[in-house]
Coordinates of C-alpha atoms in Angstrom, one line a residue:
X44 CA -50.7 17.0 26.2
X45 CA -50.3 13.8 24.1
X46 CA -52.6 14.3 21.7
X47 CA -51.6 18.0 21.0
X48 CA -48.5 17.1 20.1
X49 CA -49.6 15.2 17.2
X50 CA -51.3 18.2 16.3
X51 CA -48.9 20.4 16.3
X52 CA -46.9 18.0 14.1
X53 CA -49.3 17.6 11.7
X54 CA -49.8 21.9 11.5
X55 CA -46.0 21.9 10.9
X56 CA -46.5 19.5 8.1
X57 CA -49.2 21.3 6.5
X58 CA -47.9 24.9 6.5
X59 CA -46.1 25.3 3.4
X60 CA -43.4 27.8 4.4
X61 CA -41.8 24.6 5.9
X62 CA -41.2 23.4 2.8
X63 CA -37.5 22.9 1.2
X64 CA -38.0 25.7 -1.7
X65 CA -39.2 28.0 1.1
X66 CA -36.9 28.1 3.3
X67 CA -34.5 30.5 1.5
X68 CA -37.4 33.0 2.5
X69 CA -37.9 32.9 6.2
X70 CA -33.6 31.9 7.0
X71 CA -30.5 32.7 4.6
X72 CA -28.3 29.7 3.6
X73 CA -25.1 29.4 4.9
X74 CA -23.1 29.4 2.0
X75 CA -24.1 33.2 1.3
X76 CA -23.6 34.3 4.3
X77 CA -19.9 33.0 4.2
X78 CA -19.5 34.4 0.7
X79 CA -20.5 37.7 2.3
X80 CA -19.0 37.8 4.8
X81 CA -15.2 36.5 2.9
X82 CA -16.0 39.4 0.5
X83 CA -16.7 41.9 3.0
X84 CA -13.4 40.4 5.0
X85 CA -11.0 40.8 1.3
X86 CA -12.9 44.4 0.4
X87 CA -11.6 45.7 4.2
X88 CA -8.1 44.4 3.8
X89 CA -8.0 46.0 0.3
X90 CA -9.1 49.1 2.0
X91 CA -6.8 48.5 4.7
X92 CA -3.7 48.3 2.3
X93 CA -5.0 51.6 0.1
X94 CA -4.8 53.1 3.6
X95 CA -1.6 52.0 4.4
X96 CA -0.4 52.8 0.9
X97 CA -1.8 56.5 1.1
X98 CA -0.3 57.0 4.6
X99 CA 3.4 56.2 3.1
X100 CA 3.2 58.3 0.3
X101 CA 1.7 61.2 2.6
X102 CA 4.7 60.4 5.3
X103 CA 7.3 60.5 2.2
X104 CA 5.8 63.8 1.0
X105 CA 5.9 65.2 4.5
X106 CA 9.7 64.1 4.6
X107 CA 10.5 66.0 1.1
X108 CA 8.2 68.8 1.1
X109 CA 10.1 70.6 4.8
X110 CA 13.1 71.1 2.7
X111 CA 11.3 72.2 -0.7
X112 CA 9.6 74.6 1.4
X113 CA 12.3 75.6 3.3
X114 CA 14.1 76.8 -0.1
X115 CA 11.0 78.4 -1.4
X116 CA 9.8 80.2 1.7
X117 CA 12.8 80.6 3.8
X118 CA 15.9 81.3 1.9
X119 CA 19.1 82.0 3.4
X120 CA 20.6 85.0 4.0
X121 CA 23.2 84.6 1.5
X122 CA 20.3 84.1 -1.4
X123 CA 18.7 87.5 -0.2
X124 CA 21.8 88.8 -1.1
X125 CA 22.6 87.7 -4.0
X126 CA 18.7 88.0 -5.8
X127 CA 19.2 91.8 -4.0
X128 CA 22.3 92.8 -5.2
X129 CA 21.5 91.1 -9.5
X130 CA 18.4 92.6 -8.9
X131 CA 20.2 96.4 -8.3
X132 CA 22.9 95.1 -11.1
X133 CA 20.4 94.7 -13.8
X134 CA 18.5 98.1 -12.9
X135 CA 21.4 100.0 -12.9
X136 CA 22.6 98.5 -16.1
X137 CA 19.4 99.4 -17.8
X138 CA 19.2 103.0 -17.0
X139 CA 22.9 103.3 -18.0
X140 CA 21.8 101.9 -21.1
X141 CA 21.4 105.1 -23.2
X142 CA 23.0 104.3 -26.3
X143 CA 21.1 100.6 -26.7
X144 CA 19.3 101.8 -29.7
X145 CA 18.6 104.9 -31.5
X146 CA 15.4 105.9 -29.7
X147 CA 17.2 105.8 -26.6
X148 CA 18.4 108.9 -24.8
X149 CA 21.7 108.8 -26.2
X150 CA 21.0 107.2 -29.4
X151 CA 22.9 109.7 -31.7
X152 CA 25.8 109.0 -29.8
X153 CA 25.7 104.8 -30.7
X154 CA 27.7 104.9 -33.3
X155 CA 30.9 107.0 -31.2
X156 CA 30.7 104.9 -28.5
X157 CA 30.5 102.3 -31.1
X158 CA 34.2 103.2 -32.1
X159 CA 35.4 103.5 -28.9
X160 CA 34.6 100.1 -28.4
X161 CA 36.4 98.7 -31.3
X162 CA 39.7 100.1 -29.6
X163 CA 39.4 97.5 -27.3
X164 CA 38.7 94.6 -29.8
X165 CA 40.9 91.4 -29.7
X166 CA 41.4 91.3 -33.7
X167 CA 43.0 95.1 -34.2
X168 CA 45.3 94.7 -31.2
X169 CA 46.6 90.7 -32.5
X170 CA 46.8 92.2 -35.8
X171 CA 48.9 95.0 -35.1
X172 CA 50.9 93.7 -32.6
X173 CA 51.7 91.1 -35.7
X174 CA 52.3 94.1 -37.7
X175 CA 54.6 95.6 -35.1
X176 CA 56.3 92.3 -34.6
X177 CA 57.5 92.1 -38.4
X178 CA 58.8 95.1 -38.5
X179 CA 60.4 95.4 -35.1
X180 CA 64.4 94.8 -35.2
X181 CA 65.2 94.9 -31.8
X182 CA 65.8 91.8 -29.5
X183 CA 63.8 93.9 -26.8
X184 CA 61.0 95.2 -28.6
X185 CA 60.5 91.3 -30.1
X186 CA 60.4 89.8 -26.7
X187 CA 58.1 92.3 -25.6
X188 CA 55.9 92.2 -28.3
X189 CA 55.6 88.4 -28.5
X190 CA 54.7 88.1 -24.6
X191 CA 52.1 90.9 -25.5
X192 CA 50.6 88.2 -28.3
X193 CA 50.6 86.0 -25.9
X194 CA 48.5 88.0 -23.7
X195 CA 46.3 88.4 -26.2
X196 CA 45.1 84.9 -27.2
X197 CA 45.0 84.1 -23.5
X198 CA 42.7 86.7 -22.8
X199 CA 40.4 85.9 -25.9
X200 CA 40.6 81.9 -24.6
X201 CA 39.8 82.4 -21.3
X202 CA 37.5 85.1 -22.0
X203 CA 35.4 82.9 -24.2
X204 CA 35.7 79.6 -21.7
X205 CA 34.4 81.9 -19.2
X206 CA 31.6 82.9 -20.9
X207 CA 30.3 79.5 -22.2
X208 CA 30.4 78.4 -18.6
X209 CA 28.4 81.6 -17.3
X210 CA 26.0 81.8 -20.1
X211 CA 24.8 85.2 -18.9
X212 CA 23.2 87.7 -21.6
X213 CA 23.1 91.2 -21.3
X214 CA 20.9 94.0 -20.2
X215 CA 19.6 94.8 -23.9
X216 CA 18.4 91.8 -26.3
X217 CA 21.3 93.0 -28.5
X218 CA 22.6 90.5 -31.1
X219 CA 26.6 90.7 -31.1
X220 CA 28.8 92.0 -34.0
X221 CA 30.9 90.4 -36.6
X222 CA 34.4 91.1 -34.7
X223 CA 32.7 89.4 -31.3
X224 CA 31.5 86.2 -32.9
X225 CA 35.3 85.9 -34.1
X226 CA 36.7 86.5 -31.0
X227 CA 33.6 84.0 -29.0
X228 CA 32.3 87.0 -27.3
X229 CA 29.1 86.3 -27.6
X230 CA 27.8 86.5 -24.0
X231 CA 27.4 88.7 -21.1
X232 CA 29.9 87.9 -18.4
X233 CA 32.7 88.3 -17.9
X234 CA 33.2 91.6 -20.4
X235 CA 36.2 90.8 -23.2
X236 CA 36.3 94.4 -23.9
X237 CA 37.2 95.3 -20.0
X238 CA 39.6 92.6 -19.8
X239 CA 41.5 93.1 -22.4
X240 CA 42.1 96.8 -21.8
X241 CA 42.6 96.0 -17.9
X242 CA 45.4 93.5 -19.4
X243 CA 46.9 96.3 -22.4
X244 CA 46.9 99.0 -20.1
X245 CA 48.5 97.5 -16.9
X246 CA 50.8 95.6 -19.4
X247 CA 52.1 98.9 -21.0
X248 CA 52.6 100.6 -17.6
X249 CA 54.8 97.9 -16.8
X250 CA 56.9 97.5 -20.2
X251 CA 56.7 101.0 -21.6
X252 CA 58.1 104.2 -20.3
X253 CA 55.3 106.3 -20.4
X254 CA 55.2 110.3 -19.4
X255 CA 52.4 110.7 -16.7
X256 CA 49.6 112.4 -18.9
X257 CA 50.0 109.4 -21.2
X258 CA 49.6 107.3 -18.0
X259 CA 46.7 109.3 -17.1
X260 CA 45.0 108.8 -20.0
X261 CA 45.9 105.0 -20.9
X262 CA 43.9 104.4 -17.5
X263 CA 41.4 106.6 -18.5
X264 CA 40.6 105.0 -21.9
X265 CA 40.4 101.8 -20.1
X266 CA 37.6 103.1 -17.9
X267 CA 35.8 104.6 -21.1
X268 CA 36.2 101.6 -23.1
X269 CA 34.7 99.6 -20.0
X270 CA 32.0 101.7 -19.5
X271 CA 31.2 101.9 -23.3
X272 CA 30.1 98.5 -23.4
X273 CA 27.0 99.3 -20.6
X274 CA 25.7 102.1 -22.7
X275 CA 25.3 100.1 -25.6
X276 CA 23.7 97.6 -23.5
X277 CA 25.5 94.8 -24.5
X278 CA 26.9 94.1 -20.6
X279 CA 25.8 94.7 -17.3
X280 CA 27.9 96.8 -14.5
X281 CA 29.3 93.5 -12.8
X282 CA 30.7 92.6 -16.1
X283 CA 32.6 95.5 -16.4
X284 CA 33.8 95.0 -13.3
X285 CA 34.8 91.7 -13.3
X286 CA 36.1 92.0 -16.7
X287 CA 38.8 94.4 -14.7
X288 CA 39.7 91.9 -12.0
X289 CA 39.8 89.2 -15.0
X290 CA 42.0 91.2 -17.1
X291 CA 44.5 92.3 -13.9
X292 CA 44.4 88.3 -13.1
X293 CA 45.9 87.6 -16.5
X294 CA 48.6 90.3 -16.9
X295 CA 49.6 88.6 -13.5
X296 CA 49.5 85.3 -15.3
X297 CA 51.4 86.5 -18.0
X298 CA 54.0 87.8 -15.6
X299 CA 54.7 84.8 -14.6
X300 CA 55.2 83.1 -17.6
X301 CA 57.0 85.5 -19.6
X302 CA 58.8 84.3 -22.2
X303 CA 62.8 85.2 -22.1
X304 CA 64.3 86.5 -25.4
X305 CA 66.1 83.1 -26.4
X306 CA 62.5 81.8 -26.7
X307 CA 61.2 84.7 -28.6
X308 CA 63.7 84.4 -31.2
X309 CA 63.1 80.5 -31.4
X310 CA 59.4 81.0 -32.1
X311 CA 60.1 83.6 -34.4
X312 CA 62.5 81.5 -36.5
X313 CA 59.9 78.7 -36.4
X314 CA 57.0 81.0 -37.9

C-alpha cells in the first residue's frame, strides 16, 4: 500500500489532462457558471415583467372591451327604435321623392311644385308684409302686421340655429336654391318651409276673420306646401313634421310676446 501511493502520485503528475491549461476541458470555471447563471436569472425576470406587463394590458382590455361590446352587439331597446323608425323615415321619403329630378316619376311636374314652394319662402312673405306695412294706415292693421314681421325673422333665426345644430341633409343630394342660402336653409331638419306656413297659417286664423272655405284652404296650402318640399327631395317626412310642431311652437312664442300698439308705432317712428 505504501509504495502504490507514490505511484499513483507520480501517474497523476504525468497525465497531462491535470495540467492548468486543461482543466477548462474536463470541469467549467466558476466564473462562467455564475455569469450564466446571473444572465439566465436577469433574462427570467425580464420575462417575468413582459408577462406581468401583457397580463395588465389584457386585464385593461377585458375591463373596456364588456362595454364596447355591449353597445355594438347589444343595443338598447331605445336604439332599435330609433335606427328602425330613421331607417322607415328615409325609405319613405325616398319613394315620395317623385319630383327630385326630371327622370323621376313626376319630373314634369318639378317645376309646379317648384312654385308652390316659393309661397312659403321667408323673403316674399318679409317683403310684403314690409310692403303692406308702408301702406297700412290703420293703428290695427300696423300692430298686426309688425307682430307678423316679427314672426317672421324668428322663425328664419331659429329655423337656421336649428339646422346648424342638427346638420341633417336630405333624402336627395339636392344642392339648395338662391332664396334658401339667404334665408340659412341649407339643411335638412327641421323644414323652414313647414314652419313658416304652420306659423302664417295659425297666425292668420287667429288675427284675421276668415270665411270657412278660406280656412279650409289656408290649412290646406299649408299641408301642400309641406308636403312639396318631400317630393322635390330636399327633406325627409320627419322634417315636415317637425317643421309643423316648430312653426305651432313659435306662433305660441309670438303670442306671448306680442307687441301692443304704443310699441308698434314707436318702432315705426324709429325706422
Amino acid at each position: 500500500m505504501p509504495a502504490s501511493q507514490p505511484r499513483s502520485r507520480a501517474r497523476d503528475r504525468n497525465n497531462v489532462l491535470n495540467r492548468a491549461e486543461f482543466l477548462s476541458l474536463n470541469q467549467p470555471l466558476k466564473g462562467n457558471q455564475e455569469n450564466r447563471s446571473s444572465s439566465r436569472k436577469q433574462s427570467g425576470q425580464a420575462g417575468a415583467a413582459g408577462a406581468q406587463n401583457a397580463n395588465l394590458k389584457e386585464r385593461r382590455q377585458s375591463q373596456q372591451l364588456p362595454e364596447e361590446d355591449c353597445m355594438q352587439l347589444n343595443p338598447s331597446f331605445k336604439g332599435i327604435a330609433f335606427n328602425s323608425l330613421l331607417a322607415i323615415d328615409i325609405c319613405m321619403s325616398k319613394r315620395l321623392g317623385v319630383c327630385a329630378n326630371r327622370a323621376s316619376s313626376w319630373g314634369g311636374a318639378r317645376s309646379m311644385i317648384n312654385l308652390l314652394g316659393i309661397t312659403g319662402h321667408g323673403i316674399p312673405w318679409i317683403a310684403g308684409t314690409l310692403i303692406c306695412l308702408v301702406k297700412s294706415s290703420t293703428l290695427a292693421g300696423q300692430e298686426v302686421l309688425m307682430n307678423l314681421l316679427l314672426a317672421l325673422l324668428l322663425d328664419i333665426m331659429i329655423v337656421a340655429g336649428l339646422q346648424k345644430l342638427a346638420k341633417r341633409k336630405g333624402p336627395y343630394d339636392i344642392n339648395p336654391g338662391l332664396l334658401d342660402y339667404l334665408t340659412m336653409d341649407t339643411y335638412a331638419f327641421p323644414a323652414g318651409h313647414a314652419s313658416r306656413v304652420a306659423m302664417l297659417s295659425k297666425f292668420f286664423l287667429n288675427h284675421l276673420v276668415l270665411a270657412i272655405p278660406l280656412r279650409i284652404l289656408l290649412v290646406l296650402w299649408a299641408l301642400c306646401v309641406g308636403f312639396s318640399r318631400v317630393m322635390i327631395g330636399r327633406h325627409h317626412i320627419t322634417d315636415v313634421l317637425s317643421g309643423f310642431i316648430f312653426g305651432y311652437l313659435q306662433f305660441r312664442l309670438v303670442e306671448l310676446i306680442w307687441m301692443s300698439s304704443n310699441t308698434c308705432q314707436m318702432l315705426i317712428s324709429i325706422w
